[in-house]
Amino acid sequence: MDVFRNLFLACSQSRWLRDRATRYAFVRRAVCRFMPGETADDALAAALALQQRSIGTVFTHLGENITDPGEADSVASHYLQVLDQIREMHLNTEVSVKLTQLGLDLSPELCYGNLDRVVTHAGSESLVWIDMEASNYVDVTLELARRARTAHPNVGVCIQAYLYRTAADLEKLIAMGMAVRLVKGAYKEPANVAFPHKADVDENYFALARKLVSEPARRAGVRAGLATHDLKLIRRIIDYAEAQSLSKSAFEFQMLYGIQREEQYRLAHEGWKSVVLIAYGSYWFPWYMRRLAERPANAWFVLRNLFAT
Ligand SMILES: Cc1cc2nc3c(=O)[nH]c(=O)nc-3n(C[C@H](O)[C@H](O)[C@H](O)COP(=O)(O)OP(=O)(O)OC[C@H]3O[C@@H](n4cnc5c(N)ncnc54)[C@H](O)[C@@H]3O)c2cc1C
């Protein structure tokens, strides 16, 4: 399975493949499983349907590693526009941004300016999540997230359980009352920075999740987003929460659009906070390859679509 994971992660970084694969209708049909569509209107319609099932949403406009300042500025402007549409439609929807899409590779200062525009426009009622990208971006991402959080109350950041450093990072984020989304991690990382074995990542996730919902974290005002589709882990977290008599609103489960849909509905139905991240946009290839890497069996959907009429 590691062979396939590595293969899809390598594909996610190939510009050559991205330029070609996205032209094929069967690849485009396969990606629909994880995306309601390429436009903000598609995402808004999906959010409305999920809201009717008591499920909150987070939007992310796909794109990363932008190298043109004008493009980074347009991405920020796009988020401002979407935030207005979310407000007009009274949706329980937040946004999640990638710093490399806001110009991080060009300059952290330019990126911070774009981030600040989005966070300011979102207003104190709506949190802006910051995605975590590959390990070489972790320091600068946390630095800009802390800077934004010092200036605004409505900022949260993603951390990855596969990194050895994350336990120490989490302590600091808890101390400042930052909202945190905990994930396992989606990038190809070497063994000197990340646990190479899945069982260790899962155990670390559970240990970090316990810290994130602990009494000191709740006292500091931390909002805890536990982002995973791992049913065994979700069961362990619920058992732990019940044993600790935590209220069902003490944390939230977050999943990706189209993955473990029944579980998303079940959690919401049982009164747990359930949130779905909806990705949309035309730059979906690297993101989709990371979804295939998480579950290589998803590649069958691509092949099935090749033969579908
Ligand atoms: C809301 C949200 C935000 C995220 N943000 C980031 C981020 O900012 N940075 C980052 O590095 N990663 C991010 N991720 C991805 C994350 O790091 C994992 O790669 C991804 O969630 C898969 O791990 P898992 O916890 O679901 O567990 P896994 O052990 O990988 O999966 C558990 C089970 O879930 C199902 N499943 C998992 N993934 C898929 C899939 N793609 N297709 C079909 N079934 C699947 C399978 O049944 C699998 O057995 C995010 C994930 C979510 C849910």
Coordinates of C-alpha atoms and ligand atoms in Angstrom, one line a residue:
M1 CA 0.0 0.0 0.0
D2 CA 3.0 2.3 0.7
V3 CA 4.1 1.9 -2.9
F4 CA 0.7 3.2 -4.1
R5 CA 0.7 6.0 -1.5
N6 CA 4.1 7.1 -2.6
L7 CA 3.2 6.9 -6.2
F8 CA 0.1 9.1 -5.8
L9 CA 2.0 11.6 -3.7
A10 CA 4.7 11.8 -6.4
C11 CA 1.9 12.3 -9.0
S12 CA 0.5 15.2 -6.8
Q13 CA 3.8 17.1 -7.4
S14 CA 3.9 16.5 -11.2
R15 CA 3.0 19.6 -13.3
W16 CA 3.3 17.5 -16.5
L17 CA 0.7 15.0 -15.3
R18 CA -1.5 17.8 -13.9
D19 CA -1.6 19.6 -17.3
R20 CA -2.6 16.4 -19.1
A21 CA -4.8 14.3 -16.7
T22 CA -7.2 17.1 -16.0
R23 CA -8.2 17.2 -19.7
Y24 CA -9.7 13.7 -19.6
A25 CA -13.4 13.5 -18.9
F26 CA -13.1 10.2 -17.0
V27 CA -10.7 11.8 -14.5
R28 CA -13.0 14.8 -14.1
R29 CA -15.9 12.4 -13.5
A30 CA -14.0 10.5 -10.9
V31 CA -13.1 13.6 -8.9
C32 CA -16.8 14.6 -8.6
R33 CA -17.0 12.0 -5.8
F34 CA -15.0 14.4 -3.6
M35 CA -16.2 17.8 -5.0
P36 CA -19.7 19.1 -5.5
G37 CA -18.3 21.1 -8.5
E38 CA -15.7 23.6 -9.5
T39 CA -17.6 26.8 -8.7
A40 CA -18.4 28.6 -5.4
D41 CA -22.1 28.2 -6.3
D42 CA -21.7 24.4 -6.4
A43 CA -20.1 24.6 -2.9
L44 CA -22.9 26.9 -1.6
A45 CA -25.6 24.5 -2.8
A46 CA -23.8 21.6 -1.1
A47 CA -23.4 23.6 2.1
L48 CA -27.2 24.4 2.1
A49 CA -28.0 20.7 1.7
L50 CA -25.7 19.7 4.6
Q51 CA -27.0 22.5 6.8
Q52 CA -30.5 20.9 6.5
R53 CA -28.9 17.9 8.1
S54 CA -27.4 20.0 11.0
I55 CA -23.9 19.7 9.5
G56 CA -21.7 22.7 9.4
T57 CA -19.3 23.3 6.5
V58 CA -15.9 24.8 5.7
F59 CA -15.0 26.0 2.2
T60 CA -11.6 25.7 0.6
H61 CA -10.9 27.1 -2.9
L62 CA -8.4 24.7 -4.4
G63 CA -4.9 26.0 -5.3
E64 CA -1.4 26.0 -3.9
N65 CA 2.1 27.3 -4.5
I66 CA 1.1 30.5 -6.3
T67 CA 4.0 32.4 -7.8
D68 CA 2.3 35.6 -9.0
P69 CA 1.3 38.3 -6.5
G70 CA -1.7 39.3 -8.6
E71 CA -3.0 35.7 -8.4
A72 CA -2.6 35.6 -4.6
D73 CA -4.5 38.8 -4.3
S74 CA -7.3 37.4 -6.5
V75 CA -7.5 34.4 -4.2
A76 CA -8.0 36.6 -1.2
S77 CA -10.6 38.7 -3.0
H78 CA -12.4 35.5 -4.0
Y79 CA -12.6 34.5 -0.3
L80 CA -14.1 38.0 0.6
Q81 CA -16.8 37.5 -2.1
V82 CA -17.6 34.0 -0.9
L83 CA -17.8 35.2 2.7
D84 CA -20.4 37.7 1.6
Q85 CA -22.4 35.0 -0.2
I86 CA -22.2 32.8 2.9
R87 CA -23.6 35.6 5.0
E88 CA -26.4 36.4 2.6
M89 CA -27.5 32.8 2.6
H90 CA -27.2 32.5 6.4
L91 CA -25.0 29.5 6.1
N92 CA -23.1 27.9 8.9
T93 CA -20.0 27.9 6.8
E94 CA -16.4 29.0 7.5
V95 CA -13.4 29.1 5.1
S96 CA -10.0 27.4 5.2
V97 CA -7.0 28.8 3.3
K98 CA -3.6 27.5 2.2
L99 CA -0.9 30.0 2.8
T100 CA 1.0 29.1 -0.3
Q101 CA -2.1 30.0 -2.2
L102 CA -2.0 33.4 -0.5
G103 CA 1.5 34.0 -1.7
L104 CA 3.7 32.4 1.0
D105 CA 6.4 31.3 -1.6
L106 CA 6.6 34.9 -2.8
S107 CA 7.0 36.6 0.6
P108 CA 5.6 35.9 4.1
E109 CA 4.7 39.6 4.4
L110 CA 2.7 39.6 1.2
C111 CA 1.0 36.4 2.4
Y112 CA 0.2 37.8 5.8
G113 CA -1.4 40.9 4.1
N114 CA -3.7 38.6 2.1
L115 CA -4.5 36.5 5.2
D116 CA -5.3 39.5 7.2
R117 CA -7.8 40.8 4.6
V118 CA -9.6 37.5 4.7
V119 CA -9.6 37.2 8.5
T120 CA -10.8 40.8 8.9
H121 CA -13.6 40.4 6.4
A122 CA -14.8 37.2 8.0
G123 CA -15.4 39.1 11.2
S124 CA -15.3 37.8 14.8
E125 CA -18.3 35.5 14.1
S126 CA -16.6 33.4 11.5
L127 CA -13.4 31.5 12.0
V128 CA -10.7 31.3 9.3
W129 CA -8.9 28.0 9.3
I130 CA -5.3 27.8 8.0
D131 CA -4.4 24.5 6.3
M132 CA -1.1 22.9 7.1
E133 CA 1.1 22.0 4.1
A134 CA 4.4 20.1 3.8
S135 CA 6.8 20.0 6.7
N136 CA 9.1 22.8 5.4
Y137 CA 6.2 25.2 5.8
V138 CA 5.2 24.3 9.4
D139 CA 7.4 27.0 11.1
V140 CA 6.3 29.8 8.9
T141 CA 2.6 28.7 8.9
L142 CA 2.5 28.6 12.7
E143 CA 4.3 31.9 12.9
L144 CA 1.8 33.6 10.6
A145 CA -1.1 31.9 12.4
R146 CA 0.0 33.1 15.8
R147 CA 0.5 36.6 14.4
A148 CA -3.0 36.6 12.9
R149 CA -4.4 35.2 16.2
T150 CA -2.8 37.9 18.2
A151 CA -4.5 40.5 16.0
H152 CA -7.9 38.7 15.6
P153 CA -9.9 36.2 17.7
N154 CA -11.2 34.3 14.7
V155 CA -8.2 32.3 13.5
G156 CA -7.5 28.5 13.7
V157 CA -4.7 26.3 12.4
C158 CA -4.3 22.7 11.3
I159 CA -1.6 20.5 12.9
Q160 CA -0.5 17.0 11.7
A161 CA -0.3 14.0 14.0
Y162 CA 2.3 12.3 11.7
L163 CA 5.0 14.9 12.7
Y164 CA 7.1 14.3 15.8
R165 CA 7.1 18.0 16.6
T166 CA 3.4 18.4 16.8
A167 CA 3.0 17.5 20.5
A168 CA 5.3 20.5 21.4
D169 CA 3.5 22.8 18.8
L170 CA 0.1 21.9 20.3
E171 CA 1.3 22.9 23.9
K172 CA 2.1 26.4 22.6
L173 CA -1.2 26.7 20.6
I174 CA -3.2 25.6 23.6
A175 CA -1.4 28.2 25.8
M176 CA -2.6 31.0 23.4
G177 CA -6.2 29.6 23.1
M178 CA -5.9 29.0 19.4
A179 CA -8.5 27.0 17.5
V180 CA -6.9 23.8 16.3
R181 CA -7.8 21.3 13.6
L182 CA -6.1 18.0 14.2
V183 CA -5.4 15.8 11.1
K184 CA -3.1 12.8 10.5
G185 CA -1.2 14.6 7.6
A186 CA -1.4 14.2 3.9
Y187 CA 2.1 14.9 2.5
K188 CA 5.1 12.7 1.7
E189 CA 7.4 13.2 4.7
P190 CA 10.8 11.6 5.5
A191 CA 11.2 9.4 8.6
N192 CA 13.3 12.0 10.4
V193 CA 10.4 14.3 10.7
A194 CA 7.3 12.0 10.6
F195 CA 6.3 8.7 12.0
P196 CA 6.8 6.2 9.2
H197 CA 4.2 3.7 10.6
K198 CA 0.5 4.3 10.4
A199 CA -0.1 2.6 13.8
D200 CA 2.2 5.2 15.5
V201 CA 0.4 8.1 13.7
D202 CA -3.0 6.8 14.9
E203 CA -1.7 6.5 18.5
N204 CA -0.2 10.0 18.4
Y205 CA -3.5 11.3 17.0
F206 CA -5.4 9.9 19.9
A207 CA -2.9 11.3 22.4
L208 CA -3.1 14.8 20.8
A209 CA -6.9 14.6 20.6
R210 CA -7.0 14.0 24.4
K211 CA -4.8 17.0 24.9
L212 CA -7.0 19.1 22.6
V213 CA -10.1 18.4 24.6
S214 CA -8.4 18.4 28.0
E215 CA -9.6 20.7 30.8
P216 CA -6.6 23.1 30.4
A217 CA -7.4 23.5 26.6
R218 CA -11.1 24.1 27.3
R219 CA -10.2 26.6 30.0
A220 CA -7.9 28.4 27.5
G221 CA -10.9 28.7 25.1
V222 CA -9.4 26.3 22.5
R223 CA -11.9 25.2 19.8
A224 CA -11.0 21.6 19.0
G225 CA -11.6 20.2 15.5
L226 CA -10.9 16.5 15.2
A227 CA -10.6 15.9 11.5
T228 CA -10.5 12.2 10.6
H229 CA -12.6 9.6 8.8
D230 CA -11.0 6.8 10.9
L231 CA -14.1 5.1 12.4
K232 CA -12.0 3.2 15.0
L233 CA -10.4 6.5 16.1
I234 CA -13.8 8.3 16.2
R235 CA -15.2 5.5 18.4
R236 CA -12.2 5.8 20.8
I237 CA -12.7 9.6 21.0
I238 CA -16.4 9.2 21.7
D239 CA -15.7 6.6 24.4
Y240 CA -13.1 8.8 25.9
A241 CA -15.4 11.9 25.8
E242 CA -18.2 9.9 27.5
A243 CA -15.8 8.5 30.1
Q244 CA -14.7 12.1 30.9
S245 CA -18.4 13.4 30.8
L246 CA -17.5 15.9 28.1
S247 CA -20.4 17.7 26.6
K248 CA -21.2 16.9 22.9
S249 CA -20.3 20.5 22.1
A250 CA -16.8 20.3 23.6
F251 CA -15.3 19.5 20.2
E252 CA -16.3 18.9 16.6
F253 CA -15.6 16.1 14.1
Q254 CA -14.6 17.3 10.7
M255 CA -14.5 15.2 7.5
L256 CA -14.1 15.8 3.8
Y257 CA -17.0 16.1 1.4
G258 CA -18.0 12.7 0.0
I259 CA -15.9 10.6 2.5
Q260 CA -17.7 8.6 5.2
R261 CA -21.0 10.4 4.4
E262 CA -23.1 8.0 6.5
E263 CA -20.8 8.6 9.5
Q264 CA -21.1 12.4 9.0
Y265 CA -24.9 12.1 9.1
R266 CA -24.8 9.6 12.1
L267 CA -22.7 11.9 14.2
A268 CA -24.9 14.9 13.5
H269 CA -28.0 12.8 14.2
E270 CA -26.6 11.7 17.6
G271 CA -25.9 15.3 18.5
W272 CA -22.2 15.5 18.0
K273 CA -20.9 18.6 16.1
S274 CA -20.2 17.4 12.6
V275 CA -18.5 19.6 10.0
V276 CA -17.7 18.9 6.4
L277 CA -14.9 20.5 4.4
I278 CA -16.0 21.3 0.8
A279 CA -13.2 21.8 -1.7
Y280 CA -14.0 23.4 -5.1
G281 CA -12.2 25.1 -7.9
S282 CA -10.4 24.1 -11.1
Y283 CA -7.0 23.5 -9.5
W284 CA -7.9 20.1 -8.1
F285 CA -5.3 17.7 -9.4
P286 CA -2.7 17.7 -6.6
W287 CA -5.4 17.7 -4.0
Y288 CA -7.2 14.8 -5.7
M289 CA -3.9 12.8 -5.9
R290 CA -3.5 13.2 -2.1
R291 CA -7.1 11.8 -1.7
L292 CA -6.0 8.8 -3.8
A293 CA -2.9 8.4 -1.7
E294 CA -5.0 8.2 1.4
R295 CA -7.0 5.3 0.0
P296 CA -5.4 3.8 -3.2
A297 CA -8.7 1.8 -3.7
N298 CA -10.2 5.1 -4.8
A299 CA -8.2 4.7 -8.0
W300 CA -10.8 2.1 -9.1
F301 CA -13.3 4.9 -9.4
V302 CA -11.1 6.5 -11.9
L303 CA -10.8 3.3 -13.9
R304 CA -14.6 2.7 -13.6
N305 CA -15.2 6.1 -15.0
L306 CA -12.9 5.3 -17.9
F307 CA -15.3 2.6 -19.0
A308 CA -18.5 4.4 -18.1
T309 CA -20.5 5.7 -21.0
Ligands
LIG1 C1 -11.5 18.5 7.4 C2 -10.1 18.1 7.0 C3 -9.1 19.0 6.8 C4 -7.9 18.5 6.4 N1 -6.8 19.5 6.3 C5 -5.6 19.0 6.1 C6 -4.5 19.9 6.1 O1 -4.6 21.1 6.3 N2 -3.2 19.4 6.0 C7 -3.0 18.1 5.8 O2 -1.8 17.6 5.7 N3 -4.0 17.2 5.8 C8 -5.3 17.6 5.9 N4 -6.3 16.7 5.9 C9 -6.1 15.3 5.4 C10 -5.6 14.4 6.5 O3 -4.3 14.8 6.9 C11 -5.6 12.9 6.1 O4 -4.8 12.8 5.0 C12 -7.0 12.4 5.8 O5 -8.0 12.9 6.6 C13 -7.0 10.9 5.9 O6 -6.7 10.5 7.2 P1 -7.8 9.9 8.2 O7 -7.7 10.6 9.5 O8 -9.2 10.0 7.6 O9 -7.4 8.4 8.4 P2 -7.0 7.2 7.5 O10 -6.4 6.2 8.4 O11 -6.2 7.6 6.3 O12 -8.4 6.7 6.9 C14 -9.3 6.1 7.8 C15 -10.4 5.6 6.9 O13 -11.2 6.7 6.3 C16 -11.5 6.4 5.0 N5 -10.8 7.4 4.1 C17 -9.7 8.2 4.4 N6 -9.3 8.9 3.4 C18 -10.1 8.6 2.4 C19 -10.2 9.0 1.0 N7 -9.4 9.9 0.5 N8 -11.1 8.4 0.3 C20 -12.0 7.4 0.8 N9 -12.0 7.0 2.0 C21 -11.0 7.6 2.8 C22 -11.1 5.0 4.7 O14 -12.1 4.1 5.0 C23 -9.9 4.8 5.7 O15 -9.8 3.4 6.0 C24 -7.6 17.2 6.2 C25 -8.6 16.2 6.5 C26 -9.9 16.7 6.9 C27 -10.9 15.6 7.1

